[in-house]
């Protein structure tokens, strides 16, 4: 189920990225390559943030499952 949500979020981010790309091209008349590079960088940043959040959530869930939630609450 988590994989399905990840694919949905990535597809939505890709759609928004290309929509922003199209909007910037229409409004600002900038170069297509520059806009595409910026949007791809934003997409990779979004993916990195999502994967990092998921990694932290998994690490915290296994840490809490071991019964160390009191000591982790002091350091978080």
Short mmCIF file of C-alpha atoms in Angstrom, two decimals:
data_model
loop_
_atom_site.label_atom_id
_atom_site.label_comp_id
_atom_site.label_asym_id
_atom_site.label_seq_id
_atom_site.Cartn_x
_atom_site.Cartn_y
_atom_site.Cartn_z
CA UNK A 1 0.00 0.00 0.00
CA UNK A 2 2.87 2.37 0.79
CA UNK A 3 4.34 1.77 -2.65
CA UNK A 4 1.05 2.77 -4.27
CA UNK A 5 0.98 6.05 -2.35
CA UNK A 6 4.61 6.72 -3.29
CA UNK A 7 3.85 6.21 -6.98
CA UNK A 8 0.80 8.47 -6.68
CA UNK A 9 2.81 11.24 -5.01
CA UNK A 10 5.59 10.98 -7.58
CA UNK A 11 3.11 11.09 -10.46
CA UNK A 12 1.46 14.13 -8.93
CA UNK A 13 4.83 15.82 -8.44
CA UNK A 14 5.75 15.11 -12.04
CA UNK A 15 2.43 16.53 -13.26
CA UNK A 16 2.85 19.67 -11.15
CA UNK A 17 6.43 20.02 -12.33
CA UNK A 18 5.44 19.94 -16.00
CA UNK A 19 2.50 22.26 -15.32
CA UNK A 20 4.83 24.77 -13.67
CA UNK A 21 7.24 24.31 -16.57
CA UNK A 22 4.47 25.11 -19.06
CA UNK A 23 3.25 28.07 -16.99
CA UNK A 24 6.74 29.56 -16.73
CA UNK A 25 7.25 29.16 -20.46
CA UNK A 26 3.98 30.91 -21.25
CA UNK A 27 4.30 33.74 -18.73
CA UNK A 28 8.01 34.50 -18.52
CA UNK A 29 9.10 33.36 -22.01
CA UNK A 30 12.25 31.84 -20.62
CA UNK A 31 14.29 29.12 -22.27
CA UNK A 32 12.79 25.64 -22.20
CA UNK A 33 16.01 23.91 -21.19
CA UNK A 34 16.48 26.17 -18.17
CA UNK A 35 12.91 25.59 -16.98
CA UNK A 36 13.16 21.86 -17.48
CA UNK A 37 16.41 21.66 -15.50
CA UNK A 38 14.94 23.69 -12.64
CA UNK A 39 11.80 21.55 -12.53
CA UNK A 40 13.75 18.30 -12.62
CA UNK A 41 15.90 19.56 -9.76
CA UNK A 42 12.77 20.44 -7.79
CA UNK A 43 11.35 17.00 -8.50
CA UNK A 44 14.54 15.28 -7.28
CA UNK A 45 14.48 17.48 -4.18
CA UNK A 46 10.89 16.43 -3.51
CA UNK A 47 11.80 12.75 -3.96
CA UNK A 48 14.80 13.13 -1.64
CA UNK A 49 12.68 14.78 1.06
CA UNK A 50 9.98 12.10 0.82
CA UNK A 51 12.49 9.23 0.95
CA UNK A 52 14.32 10.83 3.88
CA UNK A 53 11.06 11.26 5.79
CA UNK A 54 10.13 7.65 5.11
CA UNK A 55 13.58 6.46 6.22
CA UNK A 56 13.28 8.43 9.47
CA UNK A 57 9.78 7.08 10.07
CA UNK A 58 10.95 3.51 9.60
CA UNK A 59 13.98 4.06 11.81
CA UNK A 60 11.83 5.59 14.55
CA UNK A 61 9.21 2.86 14.35
CA UNK A 62 11.81 0.10 14.80
CA UNK A 63 13.47 2.09 17.56
CA UNK A 64 10.18 2.59 19.38
CA UNK A 65 9.28 -1.07 18.88
CA UNK A 66 12.41 -2.04 20.83
CA UNK A 67 11.16 -0.09 23.87
CA UNK A 68 13.65 2.77 23.64
CA UNK A 69 11.04 5.49 23.15
CA UNK A 70 11.91 7.37 26.36
CA UNK A 71 15.58 7.83 25.54
CA UNK A 72 14.82 8.72 21.90
CA UNK A 73 12.33 11.39 23.02
CA UNK A 74 15.12 13.12 24.89
CA UNK A 75 17.38 13.33 21.84
CA UNK A 76 14.87 14.05 19.04
#
